[in-house]
Amino acid sequence: LAYFRRMSTEKGTPKGRDRSGTDIRLEGGNAVHSFNSQETKSFAAIVNTFLQDDTTVSQRLPITHEAFFESLSDGVLLCRLLTRCAPGSLDEAKVLATDNMNPFQKRQNAQLFLDACTSLGVTVVNIDGGDIVEGKWIVLGVIWQIAKLGLFARIVDSIPQLCLLLQATEDLQYMHEMPEEELVLRWINYHVSPHGLTVKNFTSDIKDGKVYAVLAKICCAEDDRLGSMSFEDILASDNALELAISAFTKQNLFKFVTEQDIVEGDMKLNFAFSANLLKQRNGFPSLQEAWLTAQRRADAAERKAAELENKLMDLDQAAVNLVQARQSNEELESKLS
């Protein structure tokens, strides 16, 4: 409720999520990234998606997974990706984007990119400009961290209904500090838990497609097939994943992930897809409805607090009565003796 009040009274630019000087956690808390050919396809989609409207590099897009590392080797697309995900993070005037650049110029771009990443708090381990020029796969770990920056840029301030995901003991500050994975999982469970589903991860819990099918019905309500089905029918369907992918594809929302990634439970790519869906089609009620919901929760919390206070007062009075009764009993025993 305090969040809505702040959003309605504050002036100026919201602070958003400050990521400077922070280490974006990946598996095990480190920037460790394994490589496989299927994943390269999805990372190519990540780059293409973020830069699809960037006219300065349109002649270089789309990149294919076969030529993925070669396309990034001169550092130009990497610098543009970082600028798109974290505006102002590097000096664009220093980026060389000429044809037939020599290895030194390519390395200069790549190092400019890595230095800017480091200044943002992105974990850059055992990689330098030469690794990018040589097309080493280790750059995938850095791209993944940048993608998270782009997916969550100003998301808390742009979607005030996210406060509905807060628990009673949590305040607005926690919303800004909440790990991205937890935020997305809470959003998913907000929608699917009323239908008997619980999601604790981006791997095994989403493999059968039922979670995505429920999200598709909520976030793509205009879809003909899902619109005519009840949630019970969707959950009982043997082709829930097919229904979800069809609905998301029609709305141009099926990005970053493939059907194979879902079935195999790829954590990073399912997370990227879910985060983008949250940003594009969150399925939350209107601001007015969310305000009323927050008000009802606040009222309910106040009632519970009042009930607890009354119970404590009753217990206090009972304790006083017990002490008085003991004192009276002791006095009576003293007189009788």
Tab-separated table of C-alpha atoms in Angstrom, residues 6-337:
chain	number	residue	atom	x	y	z
A	6	ARG	CA	4.742	6.718	-3.074
A	7	MET	CA	4.124	6.168	-6.787
A	8	SER	CA	1.202	8.605	-6.732
A	9	THR	CA	3.058	11.392	-4.886
A	10	GLU	CA	6.733	11.157	-5.877
A	11	LYS	CA	8.090	13.427	-8.578
A	12	GLY	CA	11.145	12.970	-10.730
A	13	THR	CA	12.823	9.881	-12.105
A	14	PRO	CA	12.420	6.629	-10.144
A	15	LYS	CA	15.601	5.137	-8.799
A	16	GLY	CA	15.016	1.693	-10.254
A	17	ARG	CA	17.285	-1.233	-9.407
A	18	ASP	CA	20.852	-0.085	-8.787
A	19	ARG	CA	23.232	-2.770	-9.997
A	20	SER	CA	26.499	-0.876	-9.800
A	21	GLY	CA	29.097	-2.639	-7.711
A	22	THR	CA	27.006	-5.797	-7.314
A	23	ASP	CA	27.773	-9.333	-8.402
A	24	ILE	CA	24.961	-10.871	-10.415
A	25	ARG	CA	24.576	-14.413	-9.135
A	26	LEU	CA	24.547	-17.341	-11.511
A	27	GLU	CA	24.711	-21.035	-10.632
A	28	GLY	CA	26.578	-21.548	-7.395
A	29	GLY	CA	26.935	-17.787	-6.962
A	30	ASN	CA	29.641	-17.537	-9.635
A	31	ALA	CA	29.696	-16.406	-13.246
A	32	VAL	CA	30.110	-19.956	-14.518
A	33	HIS	CA	28.595	-20.816	-17.856
A	34	SER	CA	28.690	-24.126	-19.665
A	35	PHE	CA	28.396	-24.220	-23.433
A	36	ASN	CA	26.364	-26.306	-25.857
A	37	SER	CA	25.190	-25.767	-29.422
A	38	GLN	CA	21.502	-25.510	-28.486
A	39	GLU	CA	22.291	-22.743	-26.032
A	40	THR	CA	24.146	-20.795	-28.717
A	41	LYS	CA	20.900	-20.608	-30.685
A	42	SER	CA	19.128	-19.053	-27.733
A	43	PHE	CA	21.933	-16.592	-27.026
A	44	ALA	CA	21.815	-15.541	-30.659
A	45	ALA	CA	18.101	-14.916	-30.118
A	46	ILE	CA	18.905	-12.862	-27.021
A	47	VAL	CA	21.241	-10.585	-28.963
A	48	ASN	CA	18.848	-10.348	-31.922
A	49	THR	CA	15.895	-9.556	-29.649
A	50	PHE	CA	17.609	-6.792	-27.703
A	51	LEU	CA	19.043	-5.165	-30.854
A	52	GLN	CA	16.201	-5.753	-33.300
A	53	ASP	CA	15.231	-2.053	-33.348
A	54	ASP	CA	18.789	-0.715	-33.312
A	55	THR	CA	19.295	0.912	-36.700
A	56	THR	CA	23.013	1.465	-36.092
A	57	VAL	CA	23.708	-2.270	-36.352
A	58	SER	CA	20.757	-3.426	-38.447
A	59	GLN	CA	23.085	-4.478	-41.280
A	60	ARG	CA	24.790	-6.922	-38.912
A	61	LEU	CA	21.539	-8.604	-37.805
A	62	PRO	CA	20.176	-11.120	-37.376
A	63	ILE	CA	23.138	-13.182	-36.305
A	64	THR	CA	22.949	-16.955	-36.637
A	65	HIS	CA	24.033	-19.517	-34.083
A	66	GLU	CA	26.482	-20.985	-36.614
A	67	ALA	CA	28.326	-17.648	-36.896
A	68	PHE	CA	27.529	-16.489	-33.346
A	69	PHE	CA	31.055	-16.054	-31.983
A	70	GLU	CA	32.396	-14.692	-35.246
A	71	SER	CA	29.619	-12.070	-35.326
A	72	LEU	CA	30.667	-10.860	-31.881
A	73	SER	CA	34.410	-11.020	-32.426
A	74	ASP	CA	34.883	-7.346	-33.371
A	75	GLY	CA	33.091	-6.157	-30.217
A	76	VAL	CA	30.600	-3.915	-32.025
A	77	LEU	CA	27.451	-5.910	-31.239
A	78	LEU	CA	28.605	-6.531	-27.691
A	79	CYS	CA	29.043	-2.802	-27.106
A	80	ARG	CA	25.604	-2.110	-28.584
A	81	LEU	CA	24.059	-4.858	-26.454
A	82	LEU	CA	25.534	-3.372	-23.305
A	83	THR	CA	24.391	0.114	-24.281
A	84	ARG	CA	20.862	-1.160	-24.873
A	85	CYS	CA	20.718	-3.030	-21.565
A	86	ALA	CA	22.575	-0.416	-19.511
A	87	PRO	CA	22.375	2.991	-21.250
A	88	GLY	CA	25.354	5.259	-20.648
A	89	SER	CA	27.579	2.431	-19.467
A	90	LEU	CA	30.264	3.089	-22.080
A	91	ASP	CA	31.452	5.872	-24.374
A	92	GLU	CA	29.895	4.971	-27.746
A	93	ALA	CA	32.143	7.433	-29.540
A	94	LYS	CA	35.086	5.147	-28.780
A	95	VAL	CA	33.520	2.143	-30.498
A	96	LEU	CA	35.052	1.446	-33.902
A	97	ALA	CA	32.538	0.067	-36.409
A	98	THR	CA	34.374	0.212	-39.718
A	99	ASP	CA	34.685	-2.556	-42.284
A	100	ASN	CA	37.749	-4.784	-42.330
A	101	MET	CA	38.980	-3.893	-38.852
A	102	ASN	CA	42.356	-5.277	-37.894
A	103	PRO	CA	42.817	-7.495	-34.805
A	104	PHE	CA	44.088	-4.571	-32.718
A	105	GLN	CA	40.947	-2.487	-33.425
A	106	LYS	CA	38.695	-5.447	-32.673
A	107	ARG	CA	40.492	-6.060	-29.405
A	108	GLN	CA	40.140	-2.386	-28.519
A	109	ASN	CA	36.347	-2.641	-28.893
A	110	ALA	CA	36.235	-5.887	-26.949
A	111	GLN	CA	38.280	-4.456	-24.091
A	112	LEU	CA	36.099	-1.344	-23.994
A	113	PHE	CA	33.111	-3.657	-23.605
A	114	LEU	CA	34.717	-5.699	-20.817
A	115	ASP	CA	35.898	-2.618	-18.913
A	116	ALA	CA	32.361	-1.186	-19.005
A	117	CYS	CA	30.979	-4.516	-17.790
A	118	THR	CA	33.391	-4.496	-14.866
A	119	SER	CA	32.358	-0.958	-13.903
A	120	LEU	CA	28.737	-2.141	-13.755
A	121	GLY	CA	29.591	-4.961	-11.393
A	122	VAL	CA	29.268	-7.706	-13.997
A	123	THR	CA	31.552	-10.603	-13.101
A	124	VAL	CA	34.291	-10.889	-15.719
A	125	VAL	CA	36.547	-13.822	-14.871
A	126	ASN	CA	39.405	-15.250	-16.946
A	127	ILE	CA	38.471	-13.346	-20.088
A	128	ASP	CA	40.052	-10.440	-21.958
A	129	GLY	CA	39.573	-8.686	-25.270
A	130	GLY	CA	41.693	-11.258	-27.063
A	131	ASP	CA	39.321	-14.074	-26.035
A	132	ILE	CA	36.412	-12.266	-27.682
A	133	VAL	CA	38.377	-11.617	-30.860
A	134	GLU	CA	39.313	-15.298	-30.972
A	135	GLY	CA	35.675	-16.305	-30.523
A	136	LYS	CA	35.984	-18.176	-27.241
A	137	TRP	CA	32.700	-19.414	-25.740
A	138	ILE	CA	33.442	-17.958	-22.298
A	139	VAL	CA	31.818	-14.700	-23.435
A	140	LEU	CA	28.408	-16.387	-22.988
A	141	GLY	CA	28.648	-15.945	-19.224
A	142	VAL	CA	29.096	-12.194	-19.615
A	143	ILE	CA	26.247	-11.930	-22.133
A	144	TRP	CA	23.936	-13.726	-19.725
A	145	GLN	CA	24.645	-11.227	-16.963
A	146	ILE	CA	24.048	-8.312	-19.341
A	147	ALA	CA	20.774	-9.868	-20.442
A	148	LYS	CA	19.630	-9.886	-16.815
A	149	LEU	CA	20.487	-6.203	-16.564
A	150	GLY	CA	18.355	-5.491	-19.615
A	151	LEU	CA	15.439	-7.674	-18.550
A	152	PHE	CA	15.188	-6.073	-15.125
A	153	ALA	CA	16.041	-2.461	-15.905
A	154	ARG	CA	13.594	-0.273	-13.912
A	155	ILE	CA	11.119	-3.155	-13.730
A	156	VAL	CA	10.043	-2.511	-10.133
A	157	ASP	CA	9.193	1.134	-10.777
A	158	SER	CA	7.517	0.426	-14.116
A	159	ILE	CA	5.171	-2.261	-12.712
A	160	PRO	CA	3.828	-0.973	-9.377
A	161	GLN	CA	1.525	-4.016	-9.077
A	162	LEU	CA	4.625	-6.022	-8.185
A	163	CYS	CA	4.015	-4.897	-4.604
A	164	LEU	CA	1.265	-7.547	-4.554
A	165	LEU	CA	4.054	-10.111	-4.398
A	166	LEU	CA	5.350	-8.787	-1.082
A	167	GLN	CA	4.615	-10.706	2.077
A	168	ALA	CA	3.214	-9.064	5.183
A	169	THR	CA	6.597	-8.686	6.888
A	170	GLU	CA	8.364	-7.244	3.820
A	171	ASP	CA	8.683	-3.577	2.954
A	172	LEU	CA	9.266	-1.645	-0.248
A	173	GLN	CA	13.028	-1.715	0.155
A	174	TYR	CA	13.005	-5.500	-0.053
A	175	MET	CA	11.223	-5.279	-3.398
A	176	HIS	CA	14.215	-3.389	-4.804
A	177	GLU	CA	16.711	-5.783	-3.229
A	178	MET	CA	14.892	-9.041	-4.025
A	179	PRO	CA	16.934	-11.442	-6.200
A	180	GLU	CA	15.651	-11.467	-9.774
A	181	GLU	CA	15.007	-15.209	-9.735
A	182	GLU	CA	12.873	-14.926	-6.612
A	183	LEU	CA	10.907	-12.029	-8.079
A	184	VAL	CA	10.042	-13.985	-11.235
A	185	LEU	CA	9.163	-17.133	-9.278
A	186	ARG	CA	6.847	-15.132	-7.020
A	187	TRP	CA	5.154	-13.629	-10.052
A	188	ILE	CA	4.646	-17.048	-11.634
A	189	ASN	CA	3.237	-18.502	-8.408
A	190	TYR	CA	0.947	-15.494	-7.985
A	191	HIS	CA	-0.802	-16.630	-11.169
A	192	VAL	CA	-0.539	-20.425	-11.019
A	193	SER	CA	-0.991	-21.208	-7.310
A	194	PRO	CA	-4.778	-20.583	-7.444
A	195	HIS	CA	-4.868	-23.464	-9.943
A	196	GLY	CA	-3.025	-25.948	-7.751
A	197	LEU	CA	0.484	-25.444	-9.152
A	198	THR	CA	3.665	-24.502	-7.308
A	199	VAL	CA	6.894	-23.468	-9.019
A	200	LYS	CA	10.191	-23.578	-7.138
A	201	ASN	CA	12.620	-23.602	-10.059
A	202	PHE	CA	13.008	-22.951	-13.796
A	203	THR	CA	13.888	-26.555	-14.572
A	204	SER	CA	11.819	-29.582	-13.513
A	205	ASP	CA	8.749	-27.616	-12.405
A	206	ILE	CA	8.045	-26.247	-15.889
A	207	LYS	CA	9.025	-29.161	-18.137
A	208	ASP	CA	5.489	-30.422	-18.817
A	209	GLY	CA	4.303	-27.013	-20.030
A	210	LYS	CA	1.325	-26.748	-17.664
A	211	VAL	CA	2.740	-23.709	-15.870
A	212	TYR	CA	3.364	-21.910	-19.157
A	213	ALA	CA	-0.093	-22.890	-20.423
A	214	VAL	CA	-1.740	-21.294	-17.381
A	215	LEU	CA	0.406	-18.174	-17.824
A	216	ALA	CA	-0.510	-18.101	-21.514
A	217	LYS	CA	-4.234	-18.189	-20.737
A	218	ILE	CA	-3.814	-15.326	-18.257
A	219	CYS	CA	-1.339	-13.194	-20.236
A	220	CYS	CA	-2.698	-13.980	-23.717
A	221	ALA	CA	-6.413	-13.928	-22.951
A	222	GLU	CA	-7.227	-13.077	-26.571
A	223	ASP	CA	-5.910	-16.445	-27.819
A	224	ASP	CA	-8.762	-18.366	-29.470
A	225	ARG	CA	-7.747	-21.868	-28.381
A	226	LEU	CA	-6.896	-21.077	-24.773
A	227	GLY	CA	-9.743	-18.593	-24.437
A	228	SER	CA	-12.285	-21.334	-25.020
A	229	MET	CA	-10.690	-23.701	-22.491
A	230	SER	CA	-11.083	-23.714	-18.731
A	231	PHE	CA	-8.043	-23.911	-16.485
A	232	GLU	CA	-9.116	-27.438	-15.553
A	233	ASP	CA	-9.149	-28.457	-19.216
A	234	ILE	CA	-5.727	-26.901	-19.781
A	235	LEU	CA	-4.179	-28.698	-16.819
A	236	ALA	CA	-5.693	-31.996	-17.939
A	237	SER	CA	-4.475	-31.570	-21.519
A	238	ASP	CA	-1.673	-33.737	-22.871
A	239	ASN	CA	-0.507	-30.914	-25.160
A	240	ALA	CA	-0.331	-28.066	-22.637
A	241	LEU	CA	3.121	-27.038	-23.833
A	242	GLU	CA	1.981	-26.912	-27.446
A	243	LEU	CA	-0.958	-24.705	-26.465
A	244	ALA	CA	1.330	-22.359	-24.539
A	245	ILE	CA	3.915	-22.042	-27.305
A	246	SER	CA	1.196	-21.405	-29.889
A	247	ALA	CA	-0.367	-18.623	-27.812
A	248	PHE	CA	2.961	-16.973	-26.980
A	249	THR	CA	4.138	-17.167	-30.592
A	250	LYS	CA	0.991	-15.446	-31.896
A	251	GLN	CA	1.671	-12.529	-29.546
A	252	ASN	CA	5.400	-12.413	-30.398
A	253	LEU	CA	6.254	-13.382	-26.815
A	254	PHE	CA	7.982	-16.712	-27.387
A	255	LYS	CA	11.527	-15.388	-27.135
A	256	PHE	CA	14.867	-16.492	-25.706
A	257	VAL	CA	13.747	-20.100	-25.323
A	258	THR	CA	12.853	-23.042	-27.535
A	259	GLU	CA	10.566	-26.001	-26.949
A	260	GLN	CA	13.640	-28.149	-26.417
A	261	ASP	CA	14.940	-25.756	-23.742
A	262	ILE	CA	11.644	-26.101	-21.873
A	263	VAL	CA	11.502	-29.881	-22.095
A	264	GLU	CA	15.148	-30.199	-21.061
A	265	GLY	CA	14.678	-27.681	-18.236
A	266	ASP	CA	17.350	-25.143	-19.162
A	267	MET	CA	17.377	-22.863	-16.124
A	268	LYS	CA	18.901	-19.731	-17.634
A	269	LEU	CA	16.867	-19.652	-20.817
A	270	ASN	CA	13.545	-20.449	-19.128
A	271	PHE	CA	14.308	-17.695	-16.650
A	272	ALA	CA	15.015	-15.242	-19.480
A	273	PHE	CA	11.742	-16.149	-21.192
A	274	SER	CA	9.740	-15.816	-17.967
A	275	ALA	CA	11.381	-12.498	-17.062
A	276	ASN	CA	10.606	-11.083	-20.501
A	277	LEU	CA	7.001	-12.273	-20.203
A	278	LEU	CA	6.722	-10.538	-16.836
A	279	LYS	CA	8.017	-7.337	-18.389
A	280	GLN	CA	5.812	-7.509	-21.509
A	281	ARG	CA	2.564	-9.162	-20.334
A	282	ASN	CA	2.462	-9.414	-16.559
A	283	GLY	CA	-1.225	-10.327	-16.271
A	284	PHE	CA	-1.651	-8.224	-13.131
A	285	PRO	CA	-4.962	-6.517	-12.333
A	286	SER	CA	-5.334	-2.823	-13.105
A	287	LEU	CA	-3.733	-0.285	-10.789
A	288	GLN	CA	-7.115	0.490	-9.238
A	289	GLU	CA	-7.823	-3.178	-8.559
A	290	ALA	CA	-4.298	-3.683	-7.230
A	291	TRP	CA	-4.750	-0.690	-4.931
A	292	LEU	CA	-7.980	-2.166	-3.586
A	293	THR	CA	-6.272	-5.518	-3.068
A	294	ALA	CA	-3.423	-3.848	-1.198
A	295	GLN	CA	-5.961	-1.924	0.885
A	296	ARG	CA	-7.826	-5.111	1.744
A	297	ARG	CA	-4.588	-6.793	2.761
A	298	ALA	CA	-3.641	-3.817	4.914
A	299	ASP	CA	-7.079	-3.834	6.562
A	300	ALA	CA	-6.852	-7.574	7.174
A	301	ALA	CA	-3.405	-7.162	8.704
A	302	GLU	CA	-4.701	-4.419	10.991
A	303	ARG	CA	-7.602	-6.619	12.086
A	304	LYS	CA	-5.253	-9.501	12.848
A	305	ALA	CA	-2.972	-7.156	14.780
A	306	ALA	CA	-5.947	-5.880	16.784
A	307	GLU	CA	-7.121	-9.433	17.478
A	308	LEU	CA	-3.634	-10.405	18.624
A	309	GLU	CA	-3.420	-7.342	20.847
A	310	ASN	CA	-6.774	-8.197	22.443
A	311	LYS	CA	-5.623	-11.774	23.058
A	312	LEU	CA	-2.432	-10.492	24.670
A	313	MET	CA	-4.452	-8.163	26.871
A	314	ASP	CA	-6.679	-11.066	27.880
A	315	LEU	CA	-3.602	-13.120	28.704
A	316	ASP	CA	-2.204	-10.235	30.738
A	317	GLN	CA	-5.445	-9.957	32.665
A	318	ALA	CA	-5.532	-13.725	33.194
A	319	ALA	CA	-1.986	-13.581	34.551
A	320	VAL	CA	-2.976	-10.763	36.928
A	321	ASN	CA	-6.011	-12.746	38.098
A	322	LEU	CA	-3.845	-15.817	38.673
A	323	VAL	CA	-1.355	-13.849	40.763
A	324	GLN	CA	-4.184	-12.313	42.798
A	325	ALA	CA	-5.776	-15.711	43.325
A	326	ARG	CA	-2.488	-17.147	44.551
A	327	GLN	CA	-2.023	-14.223	46.908
A	328	SER	CA	-5.540	-14.691	48.270
A	329	ASN	CA	-4.930	-18.419	48.695
A	330	GLU	CA	-1.664	-17.744	50.568
A	331	GLU	CA	-3.414	-15.245	52.855
A	332	LEU	CA	-6.203	-17.742	53.565
A	333	GLU	CA	-3.694	-20.505	54.324
A	334	SER	CA	-1.828	-18.120	56.627
A	335	LYS	CA	-5.021	-17.298	58.586
A	336	LEU	CA	-5.973	-20.932	58.914
A	337	SER	CA	-2.573	-21.867	60.232
